[in-house]
Amino acid sequence: MKVYRGANLDRSVIENYKKPIGENTSWDSFISTSKNCKLAERFGNTLFIIDTSSCSGIDISSYSGFPDEEEVLLPAGTAFKVLKVAPYSTSGQYSIYVELLPGVRIVLLGKTGTRR
């Protein structure tokens, strides 16, 4: 299954996602995603396309005040591999393709940021 996350990222942050292509990294905080690609596209200049085949988040849409968002929550410390960063459309949007890693959770207390 794929889930999607729209984000408004500076160009420098987008460029930083190109550096770990093929390497393992993680998100330190909970990550809100959607099963609905068109909905996620509206949330910024960058669309994360997240392959959850080997590891999944928690579908919280039935608990949400906005069930139409089809929200899937990824736990803090979710590890992933960046597969590709590419222009998404002629409007300047980018897509960042990532694959979640099975059974890997990285918990770092007192740290901030998105990469290790």
PDB file of N, CA and C in Angstrom, residues 16 20 24-29 112-116:
ATOM      1  N   ASN A  16      18.310  18.350   0.666  1.00  0.00           N
ATOM      2  CA  ASN A  16      18.828  17.463   1.715  1.00  0.00           C
ATOM      3  C   ASN A  16      18.282  16.045   1.599  1.00  0.00           C
ATOM      4  N   PRO A  20      20.579  11.384   1.107  1.00  0.00           N
ATOM      5  CA  PRO A  20      20.595  10.004   1.600  1.00  0.00           C
ATOM      6  C   PRO A  20      19.937   9.001   0.650  1.00  0.00           C
ATOM      7  N   ASN A  24      19.493   4.460   4.787  1.00  0.00           N
ATOM      8  CA  ASN A  24      18.450   4.444   5.809  1.00  0.00           C
ATOM      9  C   ASN A  24      18.490   5.734   6.617  1.00  0.00           C
ATOM     10  N   THR A  25      17.318   6.251   6.918  1.00  0.00           N
ATOM     11  CA  THR A  25      17.175   7.453   7.737  1.00  0.00           C
ATOM     12  C   THR A  25      15.846   7.348   8.480  1.00  0.00           C
ATOM     13  N   SER A  26      15.449   8.365   9.227  1.00  0.00           N
ATOM     14  CA  SER A  26      14.189   8.264   9.967  1.00  0.00           C
ATOM     15  C   SER A  26      13.555   9.626  10.183  1.00  0.00           C
ATOM     16  N   TRP A  27      12.265   9.582  10.512  1.00  0.00           N
ATOM     17  CA  TRP A  27      11.547  10.761  10.970  1.00  0.00           C
ATOM     18  C   TRP A  27      11.467  10.655  12.487  1.00  0.00           C
ATOM     19  N   ASP A  28      11.797  11.720  13.175  1.00  0.00           N
ATOM     20  CA  ASP A  28      11.826  11.685  14.638  1.00  0.00           C
ATOM     21  C   ASP A  28      10.450  11.858  15.283  1.00  0.00           C
ATOM     22  N   SER A  29       9.504  12.413  14.549  1.00  0.00           N
ATOM     23  CA  SER A  29       8.188  12.679  15.132  1.00  0.00           C
ATOM     24  C   SER A  29       7.123  11.835  14.433  1.00  0.00           C
ATOM     25  N   THR A 112      16.490  16.703  17.708  1.00  0.00           N
ATOM     26  CA  THR A 112      15.542  17.213  16.731  1.00  0.00           C
ATOM     27  C   THR A 112      16.114  16.993  15.349  1.00  0.00           C
ATOM     28  N   GLY A 113      15.262  17.117  14.330  1.00  0.00           N
ATOM     29  CA  GLY A 113      15.713  16.933  12.957  1.00  0.00           C
ATOM     30  C   GLY A 113      15.050  15.723  12.335  1.00  0.00           C
ATOM     31  N   THR A 114      15.394  15.451  11.084  1.00  0.00           N
ATOM     32  CA  THR A 114      14.747  14.360  10.372  1.00  0.00           C
ATOM     33  C   THR A 114      15.706  13.288   9.903  1.00  0.00           C
ATOM     34  N   ARG A 115      17.004  13.465  10.087  1.00  0.00           N
ATOM     35  CA  ARG A 115      17.945  12.483   9.574  1.00  0.00           C
ATOM     36  C   ARG A 115      18.970  12.093  10.626  1.00  0.00           C
ATOM     37  N   ARG A 116      19.459  10.915  10.486  1.00  0.00           N
ATOM     38  CA  ARG A 116      20.558  10.423  11.319  1.00  0.00           C
ATOM     39  C   ARG A 116      21.598   9.830  10.423  1.00  0.00           C
TER      40      ARG A 116
END
